[in-house]
Short mmCIF file of C-alpha atoms in Angstrom, two decimals:
data_model
loop_
_atom_site.label_atom_id
_atom_site.label_comp_id
_atom_site.label_asym_id
_atom_site.label_seq_id
_atom_site.Cartn_x
_atom_site.Cartn_y
_atom_site.Cartn_z
CA MET A 1 0.00 0.00 0.00
CA THR A 2 1.36 3.43 -0.91
CA GLU A 3 1.70 6.44 1.43
CA THR A 4 -1.07 8.20 -0.46
CA ALA A 5 -3.40 5.29 0.09
CA LEU A 6 -2.68 5.41 3.83
CA ASP A 7 -3.51 9.11 3.96
CA TRP A 8 -6.93 8.98 2.39
CA HIS A 9 -8.20 6.44 4.89
CA ALA A 10 -7.31 8.68 7.82
CA GLU A 11 -8.78 11.73 6.09
CA VAL A 12 -12.00 9.92 5.25
CA PHE A 13 -12.27 8.84 8.88
CA ALA A 14 -11.81 12.44 10.03
CA THR A 15 -14.42 13.55 7.50
CA LEU A 16 -16.94 11.00 8.78
CA GLN A 17 -16.34 12.23 12.32
CA ALA A 18 -16.72 15.87 11.28
CA GLU A 19 -20.00 15.11 9.50
CA GLY A 20 -21.46 13.53 12.65
CA ILE A 21 -21.44 9.95 11.44
CA THR A 22 -21.79 7.60 14.42
CA GLN A 23 -23.05 4.35 12.86
CA VAL A 24 -20.86 2.31 10.53
CA CYS A 25 -22.07 -0.81 8.79
CA HIS A 26 -19.86 -2.84 6.53
CA VAL A 27 -19.13 -6.10 4.85
CA PRO A 28 -15.34 -6.09 4.90
CA ASP A 29 -13.42 -5.09 1.82
CA ALA A 30 -9.66 -4.94 1.45
CA GLY A 31 -9.96 -1.42 0.04
CA HIS A 32 -11.73 -0.23 3.20
CA SER A 33 -9.75 -2.30 5.69
CA ARG A 34 -7.81 0.57 7.31
CA LEU A 35 -10.90 2.76 7.53
CA ILE A 36 -12.88 -0.10 9.10
CA LYS A 37 -10.13 -0.58 11.69
CA MET A 38 -10.16 3.11 12.58
CA CYS A 39 -13.94 3.05 12.98
CA GLU A 40 -13.78 -0.04 15.18
CA GLU A 41 -11.15 1.52 17.40
CA ASP A 42 -13.12 4.72 17.94
CA ASN A 43 -15.55 4.54 20.86
CA ALA A 44 -17.82 7.19 19.39
CA MET A 45 -18.37 5.11 16.25
CA SER A 46 -20.72 2.16 16.49
CA THR A 47 -19.39 -0.34 13.98
CA VAL A 48 -21.28 -3.42 12.82
CA THR A 49 -20.05 -6.19 10.56
CA CYS A 50 -22.96 -7.47 8.47
CA THR A 51 -23.41 -10.92 6.94
CA THR A 52 -24.79 -9.26 3.81
CA GLU A 53 -24.89 -5.65 2.70
CA GLN A 54 -28.67 -5.42 2.76
CA GLU A 55 -28.55 -5.75 6.55
CA GLY A 56 -26.53 -2.56 6.66
CA ILE A 57 -29.01 -0.61 4.55
CA TYR A 58 -31.82 -1.61 6.92
CA ALA A 59 -29.77 -0.99 10.07
CA LEU A 60 -28.85 2.50 8.86
CA ALA A 61 -32.49 3.24 8.00
CA GLY A 62 -33.41 2.18 11.53
CA ALA A 63 -30.60 4.27 12.97
CA TYR A 64 -31.87 7.32 11.10
CA LEU A 65 -35.36 6.72 12.50
CA GLY A 66 -33.64 6.98 15.88
CA GLY A 67 -31.79 10.18 15.00
CA ALA A 68 -28.34 8.82 14.13
CA LYS A 69 -26.34 9.29 10.95
CA GLY A 70 -24.44 6.38 9.46
CA VAL A 71 -22.37 5.17 6.57
CA MET A 72 -22.32 1.90 4.65
CA LEU A 73 -18.90 0.69 3.54
CA LEU A 74 -19.06 -1.92 0.80
CA GLN A 75 -17.52 -3.28 -2.34
CA SER A 76 -19.12 -3.09 -5.77
CA SER A 77 -20.04 -6.78 -5.65
CA GLY A 78 -22.07 -6.01 -2.51
CA VAL A 79 -24.12 -3.43 -4.37
CA GLY A 80 -25.97 -6.32 -5.97
CA ASN A 81 -27.12 -7.40 -2.50
CA ILE A 82 -28.81 -4.11 -1.60
CA ILE A 83 -31.03 -3.31 -4.57
CA ASN A 84 -34.43 -4.12 -3.08
CA ALA A 85 -33.36 -2.79 0.32
CA LEU A 86 -32.86 0.62 -1.30
CA ALA A 87 -36.64 0.83 -1.72
CA MET A 88 -36.88 1.77 1.96
CA PRO A 89 -34.59 4.82 2.03
CA ASN A 90 -35.99 5.75 -1.38
CA THR A 91 -39.67 5.74 -0.50
CA CYS A 92 -39.16 7.00 3.08
CA ARG A 93 -36.76 9.74 1.94
CA ILE A 94 -34.23 8.47 4.45
CA PRO A 95 -30.72 9.82 3.81
CA LEU A 96 -28.22 7.12 2.95
CA LEU A 97 -24.46 7.52 2.65
CA MET A 98 -22.47 4.73 1.04
CA VAL A 99 -18.80 4.45 0.17
CA ALA A 100 -18.11 1.67 -2.30
CA THR A 101 -14.78 0.45 -3.55
CA MET A 102 -14.94 -0.63 -7.17
CA ARG A 103 -13.84 -3.93 -8.63
CA GLY A 104 -14.25 -5.33 -12.08
CA GLU A 105 -13.28 -2.22 -13.98
CA TRP A 106 -9.60 -1.16 -13.99
CA GLY A 107 -7.30 -4.04 -14.79
CA GLU A 108 -9.47 -6.59 -12.97
CA PHE A 109 -7.89 -10.04 -12.90
CA ASN A 110 -10.94 -11.91 -11.55
CA SER A 111 -13.66 -12.29 -14.16
CA TRP A 112 -16.26 -13.04 -11.48
CA GLN A 113 -15.94 -9.45 -10.24
CA VAL A 114 -16.62 -7.93 -13.65
CA PRO A 115 -20.41 -8.27 -14.06
CA MET A 116 -21.40 -6.59 -10.79
CA GLY A 117 -18.54 -4.09 -10.95
CA GLN A 118 -19.59 -2.99 -14.42
CA GLY A 119 -23.26 -3.10 -13.38
CA THR A 120 -22.81 -1.10 -10.18
CA PRO A 121 -23.34 2.46 -11.47
CA GLY A 122 -26.37 1.52 -13.58
CA SER A 123 -27.95 -0.55 -10.80
CA LEU A 124 -27.57 2.20 -8.23
CA GLU A 125 -28.84 4.88 -10.59
CA ALA A 126 -31.84 2.72 -11.47
CA MET A 127 -32.78 2.75 -7.76
CA GLY A 128 -32.37 6.51 -7.45
CA VAL A 129 -28.95 6.66 -5.84
CA ARG A 130 -26.82 9.73 -6.66
CA LEU A 131 -23.28 8.85 -7.63
CA ILE A 132 -20.02 10.63 -6.92
CA ARG A 133 -17.15 8.94 -8.73
CA VAL A 134 -13.55 9.31 -7.55
CA ASP A 135 -10.48 8.40 -9.56
CA ASN A 136 -7.72 9.95 -7.41
CA PRO A 137 -6.89 9.19 -3.78
CA GLU A 138 -6.57 12.87 -2.86
CA GLU A 139 -10.19 13.49 -3.97
CA VAL A 140 -11.72 10.81 -1.75
CA PRO A 141 -12.12 12.80 1.51
CA MET A 142 -13.78 15.77 -0.20
CA ALA A 143 -16.04 13.40 -2.15
CA VAL A 144 -17.14 11.75 1.10
CA LYS A 145 -17.82 15.15 2.64
CA ALA A 146 -19.84 16.26 -0.38
CA ALA A 147 -21.72 12.97 -0.38
CA ALA A 148 -22.54 13.27 3.35
CA ARG A 149 -23.92 16.79 2.82
CA LEU A 150 -25.96 15.73 -0.21
CA ALA A 151 -27.30 12.72 1.69
CA PHE A 152 -28.19 14.26 5.04
CA ASP A 153 -29.02 17.83 4.02
CA GLY A 154 -30.38 16.97 0.59
CA GLU A 155 -32.27 13.86 1.83
CA GLN A 156 -30.76 11.67 -0.84
CA MET A 157 -29.25 8.24 -1.24
CA VAL A 158 -25.66 8.88 -2.26
CA ALA A 159 -22.80 6.56 -3.13
CA VAL A 160 -19.16 7.51 -3.45
CA LEU A 161 -17.66 5.07 -5.93
CA ILE A 162 -13.92 4.77 -5.38
CA SER A 163 -12.32 3.67 -8.61
CA GLN A 164 -10.12 0.63 -8.79
CA LYS A 165 -7.46 3.10 -9.95
CA VAL A 166 -7.33 4.35 -6.34
CA ILE A 167 -7.17 0.90 -4.81
CA GLY A 168 -4.71 -0.39 -7.37
CA PHE A 169 -4.33 -3.60 -9.31
CA LYS A 170 -5.10 -6.78 -7.47
CA ASP A 171 -3.78 -10.11 -8.71
CA PHE A 172 -3.87 -13.14 -6.43
CA ARG A 173 -1.95 -15.06 -9.11
CA GLU A 174 1.13 -13.04 -8.17
CA LEU A 175 0.65 -14.01 -4.52
CA ALA A 176 0.02 -17.65 -5.46
CA LYS A 177 3.40 -17.99 -7.15
CA MET B 1 -50.46 -27.08 17.32
CA SER B 2 -50.99 -23.64 18.70
CA ASP B 3 -54.32 -22.07 19.50
CA LEU B 4 -52.90 -18.54 19.72
CA HIS B 5 -54.47 -15.85 17.56
CA ARG B 6 -52.09 -13.15 16.38
CA ARG B 7 -54.43 -10.17 16.67
CA ASP B 8 -55.39 -10.95 20.26
CA LEU B 9 -51.78 -11.67 21.09
CA VAL B 10 -50.48 -8.33 19.78
CA ILE B 11 -53.26 -6.46 21.59
CA GLU B 12 -52.31 -8.28 24.78
CA LEU B 13 -48.58 -7.55 24.26
CA LEU B 14 -49.19 -3.84 23.79
CA LYS B 15 -51.86 -3.36 26.44
CA ASP B 16 -50.65 -0.70 28.91
CA ARG B 17 -47.86 -0.01 26.50
CA PRO B 18 -44.79 1.52 28.16
CA LYS B 19 -44.31 5.16 27.13
CA ASP B 20 -40.76 4.63 25.94
CA LEU B 21 -41.50 1.58 23.76
CA LEU B 22 -40.72 1.81 20.04
CA VAL B 23 -42.27 -0.81 17.76
CA VAL B 24 -41.21 -1.78 14.24
CA SER B 25 -43.41 -4.14 12.23
CA GLY B 26 -42.48 -6.46 9.43
CA LEU B 27 -44.34 -6.35 6.14
CA GLY B 28 -47.74 -7.93 5.63
CA SER B 29 -49.76 -9.48 8.43
CA SER B 30 -47.60 -8.23 11.29
CA CYS B 31 -47.97 -4.68 9.96
CA TRP B 32 -51.77 -4.99 9.99
CA ASP B 33 -51.61 -6.62 13.46
CA LEU B 34 -49.68 -3.64 14.82
CA ALA B 35 -52.09 -1.13 13.26
CA ASN B 36 -55.02 -3.11 14.68
CA ALA B 37 -53.60 -2.92 18.21
CA GLY B 38 -53.68 0.88 18.18
CA ASP B 39 -51.95 3.47 16.05
CA VAL B 40 -49.36 5.64 17.79
CA ALA B 41 -46.50 7.70 16.40
CA GLU B 42 -43.98 5.41 18.11
CA ASN B 43 -44.96 2.63 15.68
CA PHE B 44 -43.00 2.32 12.47
CA TYR B 45 -44.96 0.34 9.90
CA VAL B 46 -42.89 -1.47 7.29
CA TRP B 47 -44.92 -2.05 4.14
CA GLY B 48 -42.12 -3.75 2.21
CA ALA B 49 -38.42 -4.36 2.83
CA MET B 50 -38.96 -8.11 3.19
CA GLY B 51 -36.16 -9.58 5.25
CA GLY B 52 -35.38 -6.24 6.86
CA ALA B 53 -37.52 -5.79 9.97
CA ALA B 54 -35.03 -7.21 12.49
CA MET B 55 -32.20 -5.06 11.18
CA ILE B 56 -34.35 -1.91 11.08
CA GLY B 57 -35.17 -2.52 14.73
CA TYR B 58 -31.53 -3.26 15.49
CA GLY B 59 -30.31 -0.03 13.91
CA LEU B 60 -33.00 1.87 15.82
CA ALA B 61 -31.98 0.16 19.07
CA ARG B 62 -28.35 1.17 18.53
CA ALA B 63 -29.36 4.78 17.91
CA GLN B 64 -31.76 4.88 20.91
CA PRO B 65 -30.04 2.80 23.59
CA GLN B 66 -32.21 4.23 26.39
CA ARG B 67 -35.45 3.02 24.81
CA ARG B 68 -36.86 -0.46 24.37
CA VAL B 69 -37.31 -1.54 20.75
CA LEU B 70 -39.73 -4.31 19.83
CA VAL B 71 -39.76 -5.82 16.36
CA LEU B 72 -43.01 -7.60 15.52
CA THR B 73 -42.63 -9.59 12.37
CA GLY B 74 -43.59 -12.80 10.61
CA ASP B 75 -41.84 -16.03 9.71
CA GLY B 76 -41.57 -15.16 6.00
CA ASP B 77 -39.78 -11.89 6.71
CA MET B 78 -37.50 -13.47 9.31
CA LEU B 79 -36.60 -16.42 7.07
CA MET B 80 -35.48 -13.98 4.37
CA GLY B 81 -33.23 -12.11 6.81
CA MET B 82 -31.81 -14.85 9.04
CA GLY B 83 -28.30 -13.45 8.80
CA ALA B 84 -29.57 -10.72 11.12
CA PHE B 85 -29.49 -13.22 13.99
CA ALA B 86 -25.73 -13.68 13.51
CA THR B 87 -25.09 -9.96 13.05
CA ILE B 88 -27.11 -8.95 16.11
CA ALA B 89 -25.63 -11.69 18.31
CA ASN B 90 -22.13 -10.74 17.21
CA ASN B 91 -22.63 -7.14 18.32
CA PRO B 92 -25.48 -7.38 20.81
CA VAL B 93 -27.75 -4.68 22.22
CA GLN B 94 -29.74 -5.03 25.43
CA ASN B 95 -32.77 -3.02 24.38
CA LEU B 96 -34.00 -5.14 21.46
CA ALA B 97 -36.59 -7.90 21.30
CA ILE B 98 -37.74 -9.60 18.13
CA VAL B 99 -41.11 -11.36 18.29
CA VAL B 100 -41.82 -13.54 15.27
CA LEU B 101 -45.50 -14.30 14.72
CA ASP B 102 -45.03 -17.66 13.06
CA ASN B 103 -48.06 -19.02 11.21
CA GLY B 104 -45.94 -21.13 8.88
CA ARG B 105 -47.36 -19.37 5.82
CA PHE B 106 -46.63 -16.69 3.28
CA GLY B 107 -49.82 -14.92 4.24
CA GLU B 108 -50.02 -12.16 1.64
CA THR B 109 -49.44 -14.36 -1.38
CA GLY B 110 -51.97 -17.13 -0.98
CA GLY B 111 -50.91 -18.91 2.18
CA GLN B 112 -48.14 -21.05 0.73
CA PRO B 113 -46.30 -22.98 3.47
CA THR B 114 -43.04 -21.44 4.67
CA HIS B 115 -40.02 -23.40 5.82
CA THR B 116 -41.28 -23.28 9.42
CA SER B 117 -44.18 -25.46 8.28
CA GLY B 118 -41.34 -27.80 7.33
CA PRO B 119 -38.28 -28.50 9.44
CA ALA B 120 -36.97 -24.96 10.04
CA ASP B 121 -36.98 -23.78 13.68
CA LEU B 122 -36.43 -20.01 13.85
CA ALA B 123 -35.79 -19.91 17.61
CA GLY B 124 -33.28 -22.73 17.21
CA ILE B 125 -31.56 -20.88 14.37
CA ALA B 126 -31.44 -17.70 16.46
CA LYS B 127 -29.96 -19.62 19.40
CA ALA B 128 -27.37 -21.29 17.21
CA ALA B 129 -26.44 -17.87 15.80
CA GLY B 130 -25.67 -16.75 19.33
CA ILE B 131 -28.80 -14.87 20.41
CA PRO B 132 -28.61 -15.22 24.21
CA THR B 133 -32.33 -15.44 24.95
CA THR B 134 -34.64 -17.37 22.66
CA ALA B 135 -38.04 -18.98 23.16
CA THR B 136 -40.81 -20.69 21.27
CA ILE B 137 -44.28 -19.90 22.60
CA ALA B 138 -47.34 -21.90 21.63
CA LYS B 139 -49.75 -21.77 24.58
CA GLN B 140 -51.95 -19.15 26.18
CA ALA B 141 -50.26 -19.84 29.53
CA GLU B 142 -46.98 -18.65 28.01
CA VAL B 143 -48.29 -15.24 26.96
CA GLU B 144 -47.44 -13.53 30.27
CA PRO B 145 -43.82 -14.74 30.12
CA LEU B 146 -43.79 -13.58 26.49
CA LYS B 147 -44.71 -10.05 27.61
CA GLU B 148 -41.74 -10.09 29.95
CA LEU B 149 -39.46 -11.31 27.15
CA ALA B 150 -40.74 -8.74 24.67
CA LEU B 151 -40.75 -5.72 26.94
CA LYS B 152 -38.31 -6.24 29.82
CA THR B 153 -35.81 -9.08 29.52
CA PRO B 154 -32.33 -7.78 28.60
CA GLY B 155 -31.83 -8.37 24.90
CA PRO B 156 -31.25 -9.32 22.34
CA VAL B 157 -34.29 -11.56 22.65
CA VAL B 158 -35.85 -13.65 19.88
CA ALA B 159 -39.27 -15.09 20.74
CA VAL B 160 -41.09 -17.15 18.13
CA VAL B 161 -44.82 -17.35 18.72
CA LYS B 162 -46.64 -20.12 16.93
CA VAL B 163 -49.96 -18.67 15.82
CA VAL B 164 -53.00 -20.02 14.00
CA TYR B 165 -53.09 -19.46 10.25
CA GLU B 166 -56.27 -17.53 9.65
CA ASP B 167 -57.85 -15.20 7.15
CA LEU B 168 -58.06 -11.79 8.79
CA LYS B 169 -59.36 -8.40 7.72
CA PHE B 170 -56.78 -5.93 6.54
CA VAL B 171 -56.20 -3.12 9.03
CA LEU B 172 -54.12 -0.69 7.05
CA PRO B 173 -52.08 2.09 8.66
CA ALA B 174 -50.85 5.12 6.72
CA ASN B 175 -48.65 3.90 3.90
CA SER B 176 -46.53 6.90 2.97
CA GLY B 177 -43.02 5.98 4.00
CA SER B 178 -41.87 9.59 4.23
CA TYR B 179 -44.86 10.51 6.39
CA LEU B 180 -44.34 7.55 8.70
CA LYS B 181 -40.64 8.36 8.98
CA ASP B 182 -41.24 12.02 9.82
CA ARG B 183 -44.03 11.16 12.23
CA PHE B 184 -41.85 8.64 14.04
CA ARG B 185 -38.79 10.89 14.17
CA THR B 186 -40.64 13.95 15.42
CA ALA B 187 -42.36 11.86 18.09
CA ILE B 188 -39.06 10.71 19.57
CA LEU B 189 -36.64 13.47 18.54
CA GLY B 190 -38.85 16.58 18.47
CA GLU B 191 -40.21 18.83 15.73
CA ASP B 192 -36.75 19.81 14.50
CA ALA B 193 -36.25 16.29 13.20
CA ALA B 194 -38.70 16.80 10.33
#
């Protein structure tokens, strides 16, 4: 992992804190692993590991009913697991902030990641989610801040899609050698 | 076989309802049961989101740790979201009870048998997932202990109540999600929440 990659995790964490995010739901992803660790170590953040991403969408909707703001951390493959769950924040006008790391697009080595990765933007848009795409690590914190404002002030479902360019190439075949 | 009737049971559960109690329904029959027992702003009626009721209640319980949260749902909804048992047990909250009104049927779609009409045991699944307090209730004599489990016992609690499969009148609450959300939030957070 590069120095730049280390920095954006810490800045995103600080941004989430500054925006009043107290509930974090995730299905682990390597691209989010440092951010997840920071959330887990912070007593003011309530962090829940879900068995499937749709649980997180429902838990965050419930948290908002109780007055708390949250974020869903997921990978593009997990977007396929939340489509029907998005009906709730959509029809209830419940703000939803998601940060998704992309697979299946930039130099993907695993063909199984390609269909959902390529289908992620279209699937989210079809359900009414606003997208903020990020291709550079230094843009991630500001994108998360903008997304949080659009979600909680604008009463929208918003996803920050972090390009695979930011995360970098992944090739287990190298590791398997 | 159980001789418990869901409408009577929910009325009994919510009689003398504690002021701080928040109730989330599942979709379908349990939503109509909750509306039938008396509409208050501290009810959140879920008209869809199949598989989601337990997690909606869980998220609410995490955000409102001082208040008791009761999820009233059905076996179809709970079967679709069984992973919630593992997630909730793994990161437990004390103020959450999930009561599953289990008639063994998909009630809204023609009464097709669910997996609990077959071998599936939702309380057993919840227990195996790590939920510390689980129960299966099937007799009138167990309704008082059920009230204790639903309203007082430190959670997370999962109580499965075997109920009669019966054709009941629809009792429909308001169905606008945004209205129900604003009504619920302003009731517990104040007018500024809208």
